[in-house]
């Protein structure tokens, strides 16, 4: 069985939270990756498997490995997404089911003493197809996919979130922002310690300057007064 730490860039990183824990466990035990998972440490986010890459306002399916530093994460949240391929597949499904229904009725011809002639079969299938083609757009727009998005400097990455998976995604989001808060707090503490050290160094330098002997100052001639001829005569008279 593999260990989670094998995914990390640094073995000293600490695991904080996992999104898609079942897929991660399957990958570690059987080396099988069905969909995708995300592991968060105290320093980075690690994605592996299937996910969606945000390109502009759209999401493009992708597969592979991705690593993001926590400090580069700008935001996270939930959004809805629609995929044109899904709409196409739904239309295709309606057409295929209509054709299969027509073939079935043509094959049995009689159901409960009700005879299906060619005209009846065509009319029934046309009504069925019309209802299906009307229902597909409504379902497509009223039932979009829900996605959990993590945005970072330069783009975003997303996971589809079924209803049973939403609570796990929300817990992961809370853990993500707690980790970012701790990282920011540690950074501020380090900056404060650095500033305090610089202030202490400046205080020591000021104290050292205040202890310069007077003799040294006089010898350097910085504060020496100049004596003119009148001053010299006055001094001799006083003697």
mmCIF file of N, CA, C and O in Angstrom, residues 21-73:
data_model
loop_
_atom_site.group_PDB
_atom_site.id
_atom_site.type_symbol
_atom_site.label_atom_id
_atom_site.label_comp_id
_atom_site.label_asym_id
_atom_site.label_seq_id
_atom_site.Cartn_x
_atom_site.Cartn_y
_atom_site.Cartn_z
ATOM 1 N N UNK A 21 -11.924 11.207 -0.459
ATOM 2 C CA UNK A 21 -11.121 10.276 0.330
ATOM 3 C C UNK A 21 -11.249 8.836 -0.166
ATOM 4 O O UNK A 21 -10.278 8.073 -0.131
ATOM 5 N N UNK A 22 -12.433 8.445 -0.633
ATOM 6 C CA UNK A 22 -12.617 7.087 -1.138
ATOM 7 C C UNK A 22 -11.759 6.813 -2.365
ATOM 8 O O UNK A 22 -11.157 5.746 -2.499
ATOM 9 N N UNK A 23 -11.682 7.802 -3.268
ATOM 10 C CA UNK A 23 -10.852 7.645 -4.461
ATOM 11 C C UNK A 23 -9.369 7.610 -4.087
ATOM 12 O O UNK A 23 -8.578 6.888 -4.705
ATOM 13 N N UNK A 24 -8.989 8.399 -3.080
ATOM 14 C CA UNK A 24 -7.599 8.377 -2.615
ATOM 15 C C UNK A 24 -7.242 7.016 -2.040
ATOM 16 O O UNK A 24 -6.177 6.455 -2.336
ATOM 17 N N UNK A 25 -8.137 6.461 -1.217
ATOM 18 C CA UNK A 25 -7.881 5.154 -0.610
ATOM 19 C C UNK A 25 -7.754 4.073 -1.681
ATOM 20 O O UNK A 25 -6.873 3.212 -1.606
ATOM 21 N N UNK A 26 -8.610 4.122 -2.685
ATOM 22 C CA UNK A 26 -8.548 3.140 -3.772
ATOM 23 C C UNK A 26 -7.240 3.268 -4.544
ATOM 24 O O UNK A 26 -6.631 2.257 -4.956
ATOM 25 N N UNK A 27 -6.775 4.501 -4.708
ATOM 26 C CA UNK A 27 -5.512 4.721 -5.413
ATOM 27 C C UNK A 27 -4.326 4.203 -4.603
ATOM 28 O O UNK A 27 -3.393 3.603 -5.161
ATOM 29 N N UNK A 28 -4.363 4.427 -3.286
ATOM 30 C CA UNK A 28 -3.243 3.999 -2.448
ATOM 31 C C UNK A 28 -3.190 2.489 -2.287
ATOM 32 O O UNK A 28 -2.104 1.901 -2.208
ATOM 33 N N UNK A 29 -4.345 1.845 -2.227
ATOM 34 C CA UNK A 29 -4.376 0.399 -1.994
ATOM 35 C C UNK A 29 -4.234 -0.416 -3.270
ATOM 36 O O UNK A 29 -3.461 -1.376 -3.329
ATOM 37 N N UNK A 30 -4.969 -0.027 -4.322
ATOM 38 C CA UNK A 30 -4.991 -0.833 -5.546
ATOM 39 C C UNK A 30 -4.340 -0.145 -6.742
ATOM 40 O O UNK A 30 -4.320 -0.706 -7.839
ATOM 41 N N UNK A 31 -3.840 1.083 -6.543
ATOM 42 C CA UNK A 31 -3.238 1.859 -7.623
ATOM 43 C C UNK A 31 -4.235 2.057 -8.772
ATOM 44 O O UNK A 31 -3.869 2.028 -9.951
ATOM 45 N N UNK A 32 -5.504 2.241 -8.404
ATOM 46 C CA UNK A 32 -6.575 2.463 -9.386
ATOM 47 C C UNK A 32 -7.176 3.835 -9.114
ATOM 48 O O UNK A 32 -7.514 4.163 -7.971
ATOM 49 N N UNK A 33 -7.308 4.624 -10.172
ATOM 50 C CA UNK A 33 -7.840 5.975 -10.028
ATOM 51 C C UNK A 33 -9.096 6.110 -10.879
ATOM 52 O O UNK A 33 -9.024 6.204 -12.100
ATOM 53 N N UNK A 34 -10.273 6.073 -10.216
ATOM 54 C CA UNK A 34 -11.530 6.155 -10.938
ATOM 55 C C UNK A 34 -11.840 7.585 -11.357
ATOM 56 O O UNK A 34 -12.136 7.857 -12.513
ATOM 57 N N UNK A 35 -11.783 8.495 -10.431
ATOM 58 C CA UNK A 35 -12.108 9.886 -10.744
ATOM 59 C C UNK A 35 -10.950 10.780 -10.310
ATOM 60 O O UNK A 35 -9.897 10.752 -10.919
ATOM 61 N N UNK A 36 -11.117 11.571 -9.289
ATOM 62 C CA UNK A 36 -10.051 12.458 -8.862
ATOM 63 C C UNK A 36 -10.164 12.770 -7.387
ATOM 64 O O UNK A 36 -11.231 12.645 -6.787
ATOM 65 N N UNK A 37 -9.061 13.187 -6.786
ATOM 66 C CA UNK A 37 -9.051 13.558 -5.375
ATOM 67 C C UNK A 37 -8.112 14.738 -5.181
ATOM 68 O O UNK A 37 -7.281 15.061 -6.049
ATOM 69 N N UNK A 38 -8.255 15.396 -4.049
ATOM 70 C CA UNK A 38 -7.416 16.538 -3.704
ATOM 71 C C UNK A 38 -6.966 16.380 -2.259
ATOM 72 O O UNK A 38 -7.792 16.170 -1.365
ATOM 73 N N UNK A 39 -5.668 16.455 -2.038
ATOM 74 C CA UNK A 39 -5.101 16.360 -0.698
ATOM 75 C C UNK A 39 -4.506 17.716 -0.341
ATOM 76 O O UNK A 39 -3.733 18.288 -1.118
ATOM 77 N N UNK A 40 -4.864 18.228 0.829
ATOM 78 C CA UNK A 40 -4.335 19.503 1.290
ATOM 79 C C UNK A 40 -3.364 19.289 2.444
ATOM 80 O O UNK A 40 -3.670 18.556 3.390
ATOM 81 N N UNK A 41 -2.192 19.891 2.359
ATOM 82 C CA UNK A 41 -1.236 19.871 3.451
ATOM 83 C C UNK A 41 -1.151 21.277 4.042
ATOM 84 O O UNK A 41 -1.884 22.176 3.641
ATOM 85 N N UNK A 42 -0.262 21.463 4.990
ATOM 86 C CA UNK A 42 -0.091 22.772 5.587
ATOM 87 C C UNK A 42 0.618 23.755 4.657
ATOM 88 O O UNK A 42 0.752 24.937 4.978
ATOM 89 N N UNK A 43 1.032 23.271 3.456
ATOM 90 C CA UNK A 43 1.754 24.140 2.533
ATOM 91 C C UNK A 43 1.212 24.124 1.102
ATOM 92 O O UNK A 43 1.327 25.097 0.386
ATOM 93 N N UNK A 44 0.578 23.005 0.691
ATOM 94 C CA UNK A 44 0.197 22.884 -0.715
ATOM 95 C C UNK A 44 -1.122 22.126 -0.889
ATOM 96 O O UNK A 44 -1.600 21.461 0.036
ATOM 97 N N UNK A 45 -1.645 22.219 -2.123
ATOM 98 C CA UNK A 45 -2.784 21.414 -2.572
ATOM 99 C C UNK A 45 -2.296 20.480 -3.670
ATOM 100 O O UNK A 45 -1.595 20.907 -4.594
ATOM 101 N N UNK A 46 -2.691 19.205 -3.576
ATOM 102 C CA UNK A 46 -2.286 18.209 -4.564
ATOM 103 C C UNK A 46 -3.536 17.604 -5.201
ATOM 104 O O UNK A 46 -4.377 17.026 -4.509
ATOM 105 N N UNK A 47 -3.668 17.754 -6.512
ATOM 106 C CA UNK A 47 -4.770 17.163 -7.266
ATOM 107 C C UNK A 47 -4.235 15.998 -8.090
ATOM 108 O O UNK A 47 -3.131 16.056 -8.633
ATOM 109 N N UNK A 48 -5.054 14.980 -8.199
ATOM 110 C CA UNK A 48 -4.680 13.846 -9.039
ATOM 111 C C UNK A 48 -5.948 13.182 -9.572
ATOM 112 O O UNK A 48 -6.898 12.969 -8.829
ATOM 113 N N UNK A 49 -5.936 12.863 -10.865
ATOM 114 C CA UNK A 49 -7.087 12.203 -11.467
ATOM 115 C C UNK A 49 -7.831 13.125 -12.413
ATOM 116 O O UNK A 49 -7.231 13.928 -13.127
ATOM 117 N N UNK A 50 -9.161 13.020 -12.402
ATOM 118 C CA UNK A 50 -9.999 13.822 -13.297
ATOM 119 C C UNK A 50 -10.505 15.063 -12.565
ATOM 120 O O UNK A 50 -10.975 14.982 -11.432
ATOM 121 N N UNK A 51 -10.409 16.186 -13.228
ATOM 122 C CA UNK A 51 -10.917 17.428 -12.680
ATOM 123 C C UNK A 51 -11.251 18.358 -13.845
ATOM 124 O O UNK A 51 -11.116 17.981 -15.017
ATOM 125 N N UNK A 52 -11.685 19.571 -13.540
ATOM 126 C CA UNK A 52 -12.034 20.543 -14.568
ATOM 127 C C UNK A 52 -11.154 21.779 -14.411
ATOM 128 O O UNK A 52 -11.038 22.321 -13.311
ATOM 129 N N UNK A 53 -10.547 22.165 -15.501
ATOM 130 C CA UNK A 53 -9.704 23.356 -15.523
ATOM 131 C C UNK A 53 -10.548 24.545 -15.954
ATOM 132 O O UNK A 53 -11.276 24.473 -16.946
ATOM 133 N N UNK A 54 -10.479 25.640 -15.211
ATOM 134 C CA UNK A 54 -11.254 26.825 -15.547
ATOM 135 C C UNK A 54 -10.514 27.640 -16.596
ATOM 136 O O UNK A 54 -9.387 28.080 -16.371
ATOM 137 N N UNK A 55 -11.164 27.827 -17.744
ATOM 138 C CA UNK A 55 -10.602 28.627 -18.831
ATOM 139 C C UNK A 55 -11.600 29.740 -19.136
ATOM 140 O O UNK A 55 -12.641 29.507 -19.760
ATOM 141 N N UNK A 56 -11.295 30.953 -18.680
ATOM 142 C CA UNK A 56 -12.269 32.047 -18.809
ATOM 143 C C UNK A 56 -13.451 31.792 -17.894
ATOM 144 O O UNK A 56 -13.296 31.645 -16.687
ATOM 145 N N UNK A 57 -14.634 31.692 -18.472
ATOM 146 C CA UNK A 57 -15.841 31.403 -17.687
ATOM 147 C C UNK A 57 -16.307 29.970 -17.871
ATOM 148 O O UNK A 57 -17.325 29.568 -17.319
ATOM 149 N N UNK A 58 -15.554 29.189 -18.633
ATOM 150 C CA UNK A 58 -15.935 27.813 -18.905
ATOM 151 C C UNK A 58 -14.981 26.844 -18.207
ATOM 152 O O UNK A 58 -13.888 27.215 -17.783
ATOM 153 N N UNK A 59 -15.440 25.596 -18.104
ATOM 154 C CA UNK A 59 -14.631 24.546 -17.492
ATOM 155 C C UNK A 59 -14.291 23.487 -18.542
ATOM 156 O O UNK A 59 -15.175 23.014 -19.253
ATOM 157 N N UNK A 60 -13.031 23.170 -18.604
ATOM 158 C CA UNK A 60 -12.562 22.177 -19.566
ATOM 159 C C UNK A 60 -12.117 20.925 -18.820
ATOM 160 O O UNK A 60 -11.305 21.018 -17.901
ATOM 161 N N UNK A 61 -12.670 19.750 -19.167
ATOM 162 C CA UNK A 61 -12.254 18.532 -18.458
ATOM 163 C C UNK A 61 -10.782 18.238 -18.691
ATOM 164 O O UNK A 61 -10.250 18.441 -19.780
ATOM 165 N N UNK A 62 -10.135 17.775 -17.647
ATOM 166 C CA UNK A 62 -8.715 17.476 -17.734
ATOM 167 C C UNK A 62 -8.405 16.293 -16.824
ATOM 168 O O UNK A 62 -9.203 15.918 -15.963
ATOM 169 N N UNK A 63 -7.233 15.737 -16.999
ATOM 170 C CA UNK A 63 -6.813 14.592 -16.197
ATOM 171 C C UNK A 63 -5.305 14.653 -16.023
ATOM 172 O O UNK A 63 -4.575 14.938 -16.970
ATOM 173 N N UNK A 64 -4.839 14.389 -14.824
ATOM 174 C CA UNK A 64 -3.408 14.421 -14.569
ATOM 175 C C UNK A 64 -3.117 14.776 -13.122
ATOM 176 O O UNK A 64 -3.906 14.465 -12.219
ATOM 177 N N UNK A 65 -1.983 15.428 -12.905
ATOM 178 C CA UNK A 65 -1.561 15.827 -11.569
ATOM 179 C C UNK A 65 -1.357 17.333 -11.544
ATOM 180 O O UNK A 65 -0.936 17.926 -12.530
ATOM 181 N N UNK A 66 -1.659 17.930 -10.387
ATOM 182 C CA UNK A 66 -1.558 19.377 -10.256
ATOM 183 C C UNK A 66 -1.164 19.708 -8.828
ATOM 184 O O UNK A 66 -1.653 19.091 -7.884
ATOM 185 N N UNK A 67 -0.270 20.699 -8.670
ATOM 186 C CA UNK A 67 0.165 21.129 -7.349
ATOM 187 C C UNK A 67 0.067 22.639 -7.257
ATOM 188 O O UNK A 67 0.540 23.346 -8.147
ATOM 189 N N UNK A 68 -0.550 23.133 -6.175
ATOM 190 C CA UNK A 68 -0.719 24.572 -5.971
ATOM 191 C C UNK A 68 -0.266 24.918 -4.555
ATOM 192 O O UNK A 68 -0.653 24.255 -3.588
ATOM 193 N N UNK A 69 0.545 25.960 -4.425
ATOM 194 C CA UNK A 69 0.928 26.438 -3.105
ATOM 195 C C UNK A 69 -0.261 27.116 -2.435
ATOM 196 O O UNK A 69 -1.007 27.852 -3.088
ATOM 197 N N UNK A 70 -0.416 26.894 -1.142
ATOM 198 C CA UNK A 70 -1.542 27.500 -0.425
ATOM 199 C C UNK A 70 -1.525 29.023 -0.504
ATOM 200 O O UNK A 70 -2.578 29.663 -0.582
ATOM 201 N N UNK A 71 -0.327 29.597 -0.511
ATOM 202 C CA UNK A 71 -0.236 31.060 -0.546
ATOM 203 C C UNK A 71 -0.756 31.627 -1.871
ATOM 204 O O UNK A 71 -1.082 32.814 -1.952
ATOM 205 N N UNK A 72 -0.822 30.777 -2.920
ATOM 206 C CA UNK A 72 -1.307 31.236 -4.221
ATOM 207 C C UNK A 72 -2.820 31.107 -4.378
ATOM 208 O O UNK A 72 -3.380 31.604 -5.360
ATOM 209 N N UNK A 73 -3.485 30.429 -3.448
ATOM 210 C CA UNK A 73 -4.941 30.272 -3.520
ATOM 211 C C UNK A 73 -5.600 31.606 -3.185
ATOM 212 O O UNK A 73 -5.318 32.206 -2.148
#
